[in-house]
Coordinates of N, CA and C in Angstrom, one line a residue:
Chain A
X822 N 3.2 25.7 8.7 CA 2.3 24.7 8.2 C 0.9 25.0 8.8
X823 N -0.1 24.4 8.1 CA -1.5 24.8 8.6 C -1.8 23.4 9.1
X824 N -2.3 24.0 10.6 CA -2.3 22.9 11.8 C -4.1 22.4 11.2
X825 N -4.8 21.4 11.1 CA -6.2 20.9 11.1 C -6.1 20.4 12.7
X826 N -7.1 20.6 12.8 CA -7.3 19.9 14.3 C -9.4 19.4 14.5
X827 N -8.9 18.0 14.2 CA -10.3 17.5 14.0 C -10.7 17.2 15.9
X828 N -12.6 17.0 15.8 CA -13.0 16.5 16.9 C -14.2 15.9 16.4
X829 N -14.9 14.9 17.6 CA -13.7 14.3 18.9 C -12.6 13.5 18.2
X830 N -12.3 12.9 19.1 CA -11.1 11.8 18.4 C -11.8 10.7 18.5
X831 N -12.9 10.6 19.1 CA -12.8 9.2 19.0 C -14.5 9.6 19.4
X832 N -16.1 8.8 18.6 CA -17.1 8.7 18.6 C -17.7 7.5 18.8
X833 N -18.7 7.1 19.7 CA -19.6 5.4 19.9 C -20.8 5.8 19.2
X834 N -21.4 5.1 17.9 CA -22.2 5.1 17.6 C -23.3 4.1 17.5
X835 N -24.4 4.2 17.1 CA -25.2 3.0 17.0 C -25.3 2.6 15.0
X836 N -25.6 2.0 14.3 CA -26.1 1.5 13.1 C -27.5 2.7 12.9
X837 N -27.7 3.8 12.0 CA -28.4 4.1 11.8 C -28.6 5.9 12.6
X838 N -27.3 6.0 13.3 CA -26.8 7.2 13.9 C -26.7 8.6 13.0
X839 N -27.0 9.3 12.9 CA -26.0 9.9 12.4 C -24.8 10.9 13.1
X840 N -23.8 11.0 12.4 CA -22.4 11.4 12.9 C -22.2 12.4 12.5
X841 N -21.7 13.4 13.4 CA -20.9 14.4 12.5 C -19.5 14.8 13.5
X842 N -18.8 14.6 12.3 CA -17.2 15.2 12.2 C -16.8 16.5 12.0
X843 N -16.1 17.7 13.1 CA -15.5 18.5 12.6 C -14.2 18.7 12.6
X844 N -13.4 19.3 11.7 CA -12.8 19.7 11.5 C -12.2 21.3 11.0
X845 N -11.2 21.9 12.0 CA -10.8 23.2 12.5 C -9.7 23.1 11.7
X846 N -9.0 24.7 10.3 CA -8.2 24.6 9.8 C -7.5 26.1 10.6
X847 N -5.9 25.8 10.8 CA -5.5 27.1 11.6 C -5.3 28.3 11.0
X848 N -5.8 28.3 9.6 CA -5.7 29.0 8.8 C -6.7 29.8 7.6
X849 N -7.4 30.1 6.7 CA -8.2 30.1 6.2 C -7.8 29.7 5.0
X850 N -8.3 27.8 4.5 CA -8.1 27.3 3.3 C -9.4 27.5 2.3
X851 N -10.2 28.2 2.5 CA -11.3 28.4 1.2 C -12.3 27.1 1.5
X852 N -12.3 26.4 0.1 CA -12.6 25.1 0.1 C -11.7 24.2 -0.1
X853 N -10.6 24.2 0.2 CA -9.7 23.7 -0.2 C -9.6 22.3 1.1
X854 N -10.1 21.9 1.2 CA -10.5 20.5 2.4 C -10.9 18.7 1.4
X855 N -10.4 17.9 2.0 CA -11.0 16.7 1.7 C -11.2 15.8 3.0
X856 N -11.6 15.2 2.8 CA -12.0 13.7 3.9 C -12.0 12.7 3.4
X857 N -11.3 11.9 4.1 CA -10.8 10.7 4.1 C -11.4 9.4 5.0
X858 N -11.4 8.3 4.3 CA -11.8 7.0 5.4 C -10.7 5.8 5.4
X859 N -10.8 5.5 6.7 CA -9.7 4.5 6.8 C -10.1 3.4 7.4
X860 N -10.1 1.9 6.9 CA -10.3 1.2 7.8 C -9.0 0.1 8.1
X861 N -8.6 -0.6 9.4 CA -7.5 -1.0 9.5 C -6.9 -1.7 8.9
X862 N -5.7 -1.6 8.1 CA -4.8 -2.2 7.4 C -5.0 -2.2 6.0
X863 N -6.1 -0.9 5.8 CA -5.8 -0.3 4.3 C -6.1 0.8 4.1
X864 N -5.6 1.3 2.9 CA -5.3 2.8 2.6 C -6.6 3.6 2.5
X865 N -6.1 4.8 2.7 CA -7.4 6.1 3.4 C -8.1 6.1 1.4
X866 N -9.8 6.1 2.0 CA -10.3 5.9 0.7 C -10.9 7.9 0.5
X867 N -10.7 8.0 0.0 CA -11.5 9.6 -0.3 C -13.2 9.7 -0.9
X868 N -13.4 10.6 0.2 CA -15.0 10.5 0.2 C -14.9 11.8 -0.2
X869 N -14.5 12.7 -0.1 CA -15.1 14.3 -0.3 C -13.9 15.0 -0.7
X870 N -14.4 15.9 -1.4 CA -13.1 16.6 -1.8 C -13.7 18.4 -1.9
X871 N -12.9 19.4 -1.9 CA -13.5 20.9 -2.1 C -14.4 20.9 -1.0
X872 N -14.3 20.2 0.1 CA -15.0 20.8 1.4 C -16.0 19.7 1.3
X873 N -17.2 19.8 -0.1 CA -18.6 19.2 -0.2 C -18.9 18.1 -1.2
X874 N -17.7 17.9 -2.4 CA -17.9 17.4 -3.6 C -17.8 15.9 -3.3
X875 N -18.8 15.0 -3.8 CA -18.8 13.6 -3.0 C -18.0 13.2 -4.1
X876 N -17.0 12.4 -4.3 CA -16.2 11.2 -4.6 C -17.2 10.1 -5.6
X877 N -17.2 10.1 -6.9 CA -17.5 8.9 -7.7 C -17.7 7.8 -6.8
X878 N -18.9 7.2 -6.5 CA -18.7 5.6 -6.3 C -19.2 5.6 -4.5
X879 N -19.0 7.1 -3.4 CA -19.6 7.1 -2.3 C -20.5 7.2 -1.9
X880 N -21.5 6.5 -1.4 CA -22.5 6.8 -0.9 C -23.3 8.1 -0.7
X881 N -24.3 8.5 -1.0 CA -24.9 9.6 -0.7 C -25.2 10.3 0.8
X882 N -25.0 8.8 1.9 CA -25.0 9.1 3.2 C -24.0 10.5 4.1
X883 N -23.2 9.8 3.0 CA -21.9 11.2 3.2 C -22.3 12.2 2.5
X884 N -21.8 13.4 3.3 CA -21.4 14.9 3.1 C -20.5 15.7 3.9
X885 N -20.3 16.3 3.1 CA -19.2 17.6 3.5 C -20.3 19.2 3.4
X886 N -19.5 19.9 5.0 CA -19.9 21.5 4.5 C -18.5 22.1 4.8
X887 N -18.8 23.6 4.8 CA -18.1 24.5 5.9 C -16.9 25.3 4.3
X888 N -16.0 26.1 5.0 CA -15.6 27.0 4.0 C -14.6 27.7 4.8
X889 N -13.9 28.2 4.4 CA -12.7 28.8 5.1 C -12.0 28.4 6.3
X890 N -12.4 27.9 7.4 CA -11.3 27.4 8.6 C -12.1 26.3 9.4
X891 N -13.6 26.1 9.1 CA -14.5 25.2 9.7 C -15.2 24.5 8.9
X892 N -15.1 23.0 9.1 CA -15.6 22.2 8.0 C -16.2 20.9 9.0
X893 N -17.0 20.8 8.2 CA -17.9 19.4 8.7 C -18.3 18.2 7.7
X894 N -18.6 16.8 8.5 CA -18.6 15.5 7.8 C -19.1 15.2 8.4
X895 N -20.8 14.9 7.9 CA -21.5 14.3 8.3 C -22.1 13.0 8.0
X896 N -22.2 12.0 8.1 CA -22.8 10.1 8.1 C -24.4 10.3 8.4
X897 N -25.1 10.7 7.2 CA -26.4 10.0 7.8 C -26.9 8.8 7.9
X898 N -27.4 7.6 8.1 CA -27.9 6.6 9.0 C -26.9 5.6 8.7
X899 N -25.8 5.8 9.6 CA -24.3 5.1 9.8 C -24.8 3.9 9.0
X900 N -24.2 3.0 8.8 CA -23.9 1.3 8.0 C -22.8 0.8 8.5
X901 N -23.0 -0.7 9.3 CA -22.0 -1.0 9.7 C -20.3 -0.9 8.8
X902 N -20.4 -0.5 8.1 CA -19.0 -0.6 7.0 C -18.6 0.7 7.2
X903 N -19.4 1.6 7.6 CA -18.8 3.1 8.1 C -17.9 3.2 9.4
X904 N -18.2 2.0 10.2 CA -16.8 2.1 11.2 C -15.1 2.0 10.7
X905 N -15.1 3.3 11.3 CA -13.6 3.3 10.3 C -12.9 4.7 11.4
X906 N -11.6 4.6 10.7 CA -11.3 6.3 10.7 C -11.6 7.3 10.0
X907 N -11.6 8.4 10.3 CA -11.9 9.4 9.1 C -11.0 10.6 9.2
X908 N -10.0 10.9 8.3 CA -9.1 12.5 8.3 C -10.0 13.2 7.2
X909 N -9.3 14.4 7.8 CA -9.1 15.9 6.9 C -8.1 16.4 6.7
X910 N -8.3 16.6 5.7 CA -6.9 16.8 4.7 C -7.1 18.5 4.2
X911 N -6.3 19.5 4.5 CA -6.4 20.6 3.7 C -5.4 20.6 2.3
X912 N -5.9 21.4 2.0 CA -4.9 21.2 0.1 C -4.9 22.6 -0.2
X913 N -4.8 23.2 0.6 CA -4.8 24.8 0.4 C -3.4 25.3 0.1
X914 N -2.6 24.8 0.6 CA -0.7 25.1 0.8 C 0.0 24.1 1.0
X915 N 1.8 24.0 0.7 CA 2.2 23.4 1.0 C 3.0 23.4 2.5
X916 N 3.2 22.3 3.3 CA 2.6 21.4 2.7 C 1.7 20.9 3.3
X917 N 1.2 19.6 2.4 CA -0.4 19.2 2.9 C -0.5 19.0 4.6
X918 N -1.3 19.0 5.2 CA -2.1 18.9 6.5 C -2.6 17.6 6.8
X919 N -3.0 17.0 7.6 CA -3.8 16.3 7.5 C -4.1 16.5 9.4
X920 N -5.3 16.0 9.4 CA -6.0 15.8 11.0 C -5.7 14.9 11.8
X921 N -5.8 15.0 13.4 CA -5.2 13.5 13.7 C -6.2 12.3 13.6
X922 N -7.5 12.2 13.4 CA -8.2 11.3 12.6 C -9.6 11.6 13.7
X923 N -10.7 11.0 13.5 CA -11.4 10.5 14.5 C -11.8 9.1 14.5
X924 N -12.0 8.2 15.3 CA -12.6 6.9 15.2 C -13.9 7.3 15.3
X925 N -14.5 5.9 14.7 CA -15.7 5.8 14.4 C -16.6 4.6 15.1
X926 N -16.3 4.6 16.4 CA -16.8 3.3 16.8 C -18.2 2.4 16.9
X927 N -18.7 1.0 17.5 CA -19.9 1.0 17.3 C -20.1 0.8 18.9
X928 N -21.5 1.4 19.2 CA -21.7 1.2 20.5 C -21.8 0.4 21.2
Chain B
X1376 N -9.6 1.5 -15.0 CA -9.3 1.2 -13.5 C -8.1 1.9 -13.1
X1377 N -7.3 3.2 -12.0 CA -6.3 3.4 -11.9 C -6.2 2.5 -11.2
X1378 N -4.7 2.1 -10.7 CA -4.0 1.0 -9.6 C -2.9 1.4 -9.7
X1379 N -2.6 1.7 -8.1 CA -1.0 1.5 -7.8 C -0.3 0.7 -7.0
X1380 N 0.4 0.2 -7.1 CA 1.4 -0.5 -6.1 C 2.8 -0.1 -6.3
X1381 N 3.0 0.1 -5.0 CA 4.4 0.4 -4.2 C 5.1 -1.1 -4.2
X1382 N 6.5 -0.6 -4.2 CA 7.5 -1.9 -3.9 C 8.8 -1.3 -3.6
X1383 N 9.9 -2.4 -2.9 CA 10.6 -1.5 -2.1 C 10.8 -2.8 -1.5
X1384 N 12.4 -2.7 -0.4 CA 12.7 -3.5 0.6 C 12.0 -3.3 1.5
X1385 N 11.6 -3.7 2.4 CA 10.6 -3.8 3.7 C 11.7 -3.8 4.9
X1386 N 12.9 -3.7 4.8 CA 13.9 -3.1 6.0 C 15.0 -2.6 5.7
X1387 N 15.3 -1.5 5.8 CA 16.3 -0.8 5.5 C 17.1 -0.3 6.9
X1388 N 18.4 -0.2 7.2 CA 19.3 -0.1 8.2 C 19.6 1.3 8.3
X1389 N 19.6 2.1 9.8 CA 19.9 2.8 9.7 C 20.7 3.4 9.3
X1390 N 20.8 5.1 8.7 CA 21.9 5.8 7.9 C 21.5 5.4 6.8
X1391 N 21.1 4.4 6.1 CA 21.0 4.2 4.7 C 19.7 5.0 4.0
X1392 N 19.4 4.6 2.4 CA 18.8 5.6 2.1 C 17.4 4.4 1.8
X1393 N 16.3 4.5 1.9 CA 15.1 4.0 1.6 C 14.6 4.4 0.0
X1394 N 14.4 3.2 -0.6 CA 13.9 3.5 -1.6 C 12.9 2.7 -2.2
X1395 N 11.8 3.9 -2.8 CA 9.9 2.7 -3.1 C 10.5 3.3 -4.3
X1396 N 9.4 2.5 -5.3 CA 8.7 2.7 -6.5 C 7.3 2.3 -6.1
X1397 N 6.7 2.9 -7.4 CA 5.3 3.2 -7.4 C 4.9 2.8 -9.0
X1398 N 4.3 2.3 -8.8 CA 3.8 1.3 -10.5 C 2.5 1.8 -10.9
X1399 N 1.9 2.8 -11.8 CA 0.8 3.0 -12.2 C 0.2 1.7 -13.3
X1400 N -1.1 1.4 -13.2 CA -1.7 0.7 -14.3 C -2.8 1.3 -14.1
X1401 N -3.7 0.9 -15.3 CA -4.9 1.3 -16.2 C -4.9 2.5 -16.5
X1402 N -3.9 3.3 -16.5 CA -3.8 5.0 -16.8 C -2.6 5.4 -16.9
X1403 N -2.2 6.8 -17.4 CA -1.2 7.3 -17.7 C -0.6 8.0 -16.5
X1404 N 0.6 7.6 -16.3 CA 1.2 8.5 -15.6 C 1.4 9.9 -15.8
X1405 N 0.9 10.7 -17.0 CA 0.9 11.9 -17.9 C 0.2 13.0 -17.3
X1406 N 0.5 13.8 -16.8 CA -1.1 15.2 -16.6 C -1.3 15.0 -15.6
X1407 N -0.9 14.1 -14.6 CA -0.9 14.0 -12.8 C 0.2 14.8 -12.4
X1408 N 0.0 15.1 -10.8 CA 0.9 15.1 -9.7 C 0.6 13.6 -9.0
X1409 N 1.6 13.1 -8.3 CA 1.9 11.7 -7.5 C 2.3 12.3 -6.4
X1410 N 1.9 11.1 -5.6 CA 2.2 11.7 -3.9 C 2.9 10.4 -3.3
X1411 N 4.1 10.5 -2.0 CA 3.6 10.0 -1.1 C 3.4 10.1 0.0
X1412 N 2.7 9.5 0.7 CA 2.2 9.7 2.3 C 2.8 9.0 3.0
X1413 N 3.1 8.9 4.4 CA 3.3 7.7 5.1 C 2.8 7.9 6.2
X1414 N 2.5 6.6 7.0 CA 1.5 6.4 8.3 C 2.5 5.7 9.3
X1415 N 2.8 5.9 10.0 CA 3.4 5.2 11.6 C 2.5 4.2 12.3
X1416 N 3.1 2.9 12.5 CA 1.7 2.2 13.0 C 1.1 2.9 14.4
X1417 N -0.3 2.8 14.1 CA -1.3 3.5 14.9 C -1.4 5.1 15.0
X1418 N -0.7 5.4 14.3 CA -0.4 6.9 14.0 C -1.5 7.4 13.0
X1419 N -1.2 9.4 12.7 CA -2.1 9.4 11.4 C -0.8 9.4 10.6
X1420 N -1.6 10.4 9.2 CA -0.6 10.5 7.9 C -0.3 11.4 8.1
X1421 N 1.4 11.7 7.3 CA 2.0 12.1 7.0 C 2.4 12.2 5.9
X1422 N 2.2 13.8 5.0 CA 2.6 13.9 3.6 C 3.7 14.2 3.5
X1423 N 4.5 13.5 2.6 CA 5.8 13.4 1.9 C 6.1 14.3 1.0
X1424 N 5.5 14.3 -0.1 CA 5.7 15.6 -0.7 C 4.8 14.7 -2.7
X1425 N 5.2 15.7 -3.4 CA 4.8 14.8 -4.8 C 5.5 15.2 -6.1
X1426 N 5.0 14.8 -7.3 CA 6.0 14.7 -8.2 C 4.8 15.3 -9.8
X1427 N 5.4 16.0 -10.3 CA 4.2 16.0 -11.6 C 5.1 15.3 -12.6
X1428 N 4.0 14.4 -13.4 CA 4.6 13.6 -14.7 C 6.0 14.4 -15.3
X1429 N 5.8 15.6 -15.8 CA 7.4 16.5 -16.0 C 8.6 16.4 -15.2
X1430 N 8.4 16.1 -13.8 CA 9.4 16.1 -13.1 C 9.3 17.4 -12.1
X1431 N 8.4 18.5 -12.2 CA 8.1 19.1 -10.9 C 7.7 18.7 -9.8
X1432 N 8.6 19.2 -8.6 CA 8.1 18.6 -7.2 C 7.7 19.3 -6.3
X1433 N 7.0 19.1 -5.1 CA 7.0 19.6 -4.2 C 7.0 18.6 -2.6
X1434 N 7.8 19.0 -1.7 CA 8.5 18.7 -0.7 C 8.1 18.8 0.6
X1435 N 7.7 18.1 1.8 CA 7.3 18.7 3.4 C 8.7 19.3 3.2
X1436 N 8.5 20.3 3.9 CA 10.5 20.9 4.3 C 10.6 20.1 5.6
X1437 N 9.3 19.4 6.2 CA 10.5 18.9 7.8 C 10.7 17.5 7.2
X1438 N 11.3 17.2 5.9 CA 11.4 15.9 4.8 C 12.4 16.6 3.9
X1439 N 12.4 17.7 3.8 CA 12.9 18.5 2.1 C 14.4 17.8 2.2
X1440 N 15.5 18.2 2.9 CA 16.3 17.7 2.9 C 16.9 16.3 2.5
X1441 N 16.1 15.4 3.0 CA 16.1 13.9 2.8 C 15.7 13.6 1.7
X1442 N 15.1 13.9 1.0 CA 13.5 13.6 0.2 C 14.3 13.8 -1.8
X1443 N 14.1 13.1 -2.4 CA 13.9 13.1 -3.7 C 13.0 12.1 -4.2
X1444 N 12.6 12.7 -5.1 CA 11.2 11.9 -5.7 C 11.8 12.1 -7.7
X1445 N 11.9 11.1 -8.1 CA 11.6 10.9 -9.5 C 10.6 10.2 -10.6
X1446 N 10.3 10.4 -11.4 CA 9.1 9.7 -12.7 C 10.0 9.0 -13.6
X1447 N 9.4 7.8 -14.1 CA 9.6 7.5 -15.1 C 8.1 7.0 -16.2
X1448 N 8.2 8.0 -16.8 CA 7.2 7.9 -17.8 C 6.8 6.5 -18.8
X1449 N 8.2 6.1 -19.0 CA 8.2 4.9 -19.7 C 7.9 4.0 -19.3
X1450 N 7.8 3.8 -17.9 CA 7.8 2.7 -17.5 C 6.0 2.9 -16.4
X1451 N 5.9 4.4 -16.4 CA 4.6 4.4 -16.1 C 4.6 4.5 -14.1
X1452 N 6.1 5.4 -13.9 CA 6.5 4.5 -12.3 C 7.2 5.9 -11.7
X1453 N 6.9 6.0 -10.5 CA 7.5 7.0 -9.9 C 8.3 6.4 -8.6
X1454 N 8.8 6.9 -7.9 CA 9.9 6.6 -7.3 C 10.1 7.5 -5.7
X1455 N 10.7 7.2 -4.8 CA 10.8 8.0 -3.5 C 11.9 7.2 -2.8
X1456 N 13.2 8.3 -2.6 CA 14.4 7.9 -1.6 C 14.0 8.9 -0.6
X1457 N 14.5 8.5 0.9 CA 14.5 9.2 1.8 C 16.2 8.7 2.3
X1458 N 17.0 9.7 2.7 CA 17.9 9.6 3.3 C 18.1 9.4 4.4
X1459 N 19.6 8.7 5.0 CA 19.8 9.0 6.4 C 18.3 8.1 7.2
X1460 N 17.6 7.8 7.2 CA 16.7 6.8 8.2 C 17.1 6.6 9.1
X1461 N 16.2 7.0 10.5 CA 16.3 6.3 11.7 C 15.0 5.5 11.9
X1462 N 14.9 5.5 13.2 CA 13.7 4.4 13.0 C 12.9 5.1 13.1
X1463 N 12.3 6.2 13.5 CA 11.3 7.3 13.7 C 10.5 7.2 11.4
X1464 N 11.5 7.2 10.9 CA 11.0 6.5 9.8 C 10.5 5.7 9.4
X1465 N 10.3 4.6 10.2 CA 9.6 3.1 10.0 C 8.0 3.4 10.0
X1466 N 7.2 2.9 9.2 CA 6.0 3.5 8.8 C 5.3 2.8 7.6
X1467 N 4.4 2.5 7.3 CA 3.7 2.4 6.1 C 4.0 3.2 5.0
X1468 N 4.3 2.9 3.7 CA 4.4 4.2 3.2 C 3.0 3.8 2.0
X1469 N 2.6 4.8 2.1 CA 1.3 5.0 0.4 C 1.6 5.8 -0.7
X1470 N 1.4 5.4 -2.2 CA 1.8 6.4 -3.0 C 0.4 6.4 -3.6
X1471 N 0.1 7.6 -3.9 CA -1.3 8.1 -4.5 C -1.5 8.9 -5.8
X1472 N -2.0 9.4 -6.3 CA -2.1 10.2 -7.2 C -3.3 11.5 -6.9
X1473 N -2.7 12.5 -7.5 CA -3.7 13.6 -6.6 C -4.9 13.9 -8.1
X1474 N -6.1 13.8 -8.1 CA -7.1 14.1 -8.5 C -7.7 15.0 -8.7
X1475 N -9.1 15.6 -8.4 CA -9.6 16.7 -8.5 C -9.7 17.0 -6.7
X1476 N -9.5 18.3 -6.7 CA -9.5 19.0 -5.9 C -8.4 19.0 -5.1
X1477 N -7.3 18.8 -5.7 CA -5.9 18.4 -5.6 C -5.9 17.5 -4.6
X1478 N -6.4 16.2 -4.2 CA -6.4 15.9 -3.3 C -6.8 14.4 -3.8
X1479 N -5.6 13.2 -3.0 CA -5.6 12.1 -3.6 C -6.5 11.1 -3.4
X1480 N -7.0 10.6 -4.9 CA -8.2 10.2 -5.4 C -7.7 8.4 -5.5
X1481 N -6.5 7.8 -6.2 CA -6.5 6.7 -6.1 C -5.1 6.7 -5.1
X1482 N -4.9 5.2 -4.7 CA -4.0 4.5 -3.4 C -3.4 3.7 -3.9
X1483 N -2.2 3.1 -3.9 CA -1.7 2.1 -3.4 C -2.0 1.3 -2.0
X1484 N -1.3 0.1 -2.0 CA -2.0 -0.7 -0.8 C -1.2 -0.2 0.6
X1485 N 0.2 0.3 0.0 CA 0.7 0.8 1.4 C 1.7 -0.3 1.5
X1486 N 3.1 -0.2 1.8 CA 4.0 -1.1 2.3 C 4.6 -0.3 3.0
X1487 N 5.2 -1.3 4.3 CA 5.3 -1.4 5.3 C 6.6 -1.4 5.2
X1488 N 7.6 -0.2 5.6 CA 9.1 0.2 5.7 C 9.9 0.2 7.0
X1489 N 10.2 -0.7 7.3 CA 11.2 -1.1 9.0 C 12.5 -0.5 9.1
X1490 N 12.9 0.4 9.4 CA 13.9 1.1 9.6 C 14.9 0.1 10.9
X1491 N 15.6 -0.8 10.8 CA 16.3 -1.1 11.8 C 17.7 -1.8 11.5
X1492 N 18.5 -2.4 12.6 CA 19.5 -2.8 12.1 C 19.7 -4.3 12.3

């Protein structure tokens, strides 16, 4: 299985921060990456998909880079509604991956 | 609008076999793969494996054993038994549909599966 291994696990931000999220695949998936948001007690919403491609309907503050084993998610000027979780998900092989998450906290 | 909702008993006894359905509306169950995931409270996810409208699957192997997944077209509804349950199976489960970039685009709300006796 291809291990993802995101950091940190857990971030204090302020309103207007920006963030960034990496995530490490143990393997080389291409662009084969998505990211995920989660906030508690409902299902992970998908923000990016192919590493960079934003998701119909997400905000422009989000983006995705990176390509083969290193990938990043960045939040430019956070909104309180962006505290959440956030995974990475590889889709490169079976079977799917996913990251152990990072939180998103506020300071 | 896609929408899914999962349904299913919300406690199942150990040894026995757990079984969801998954209910598509505003779209065809047709030309997809279906997924499901499951989350452990306070845990992350865990992918289950998925299903294409035809009836091709694919399986976590540390699940493959346990794991069948079926469609039903007519009714617009896919389906997930897991065998044998202990409680290390107790979890949220989500059923999704995978999108572009193979990677799932719409959710169910997630119900909540208690494995106990």
């Amino acid at each position: 299985d291809i291990q993802m291994t995101q950091s940190p696990s857990s971030v204090s931000a302020s309103v207007g921060d920006r963030v960034t999220i990496t995530c490490r695949a143990s393997q080389d998936i291409s662009s084969w990456l998505a990211w995920y948001q989660q906030k508690p007690g409902k299902a992970p919403k998908l923000l990016i998909y192919v590493a960079s491609s934003l998701q119909s309907g997400v905000p422009s503050r989000f983006s995705g880079s990176g390509s083969g084993t290193d990938f990043t998610l960045t939040i430019n000027s956070l909104q309180p509604e962006d505290f959440a979780t956030y995974y990475c998900q590889q889709a490169n092989s079976f079977p799917r991956t996913f990251g152990l998450g990072t939180k998103v906290e506020i300071k | 609008q896609v929408q899914l909702q999962e349904s299913g008993p919300g406690l199942v006894k150990p040894s026995e076999t757990l079984s969801l359905t998954c209910t598509v509306s505003g779209g065809s169950i047709s030309n997809y793969y279906w997924s499901w995931i499951r989350q452990p409270a306070g845990k992350g996810l865990e992918w289950i494996g998925r299903i294409y409208a035809s009836g091709g699957t694919n399986y976590n192997p540390s699940l493959k054993s346990r794991v069948t997944m079926s469609v039903d077209t007519s009714e617009n509804q896919f389906s997930l038994k897991l065998s044998s349950v202990t409680a290390a199976d107790t979890a949220v489960y989500y059923c999704a549909r995978d999108g572009r970039g193979a990677t799932s685009d719409y959710w169910g709300q997630g119900t909540l599966v208690t494995v106990s006796s």
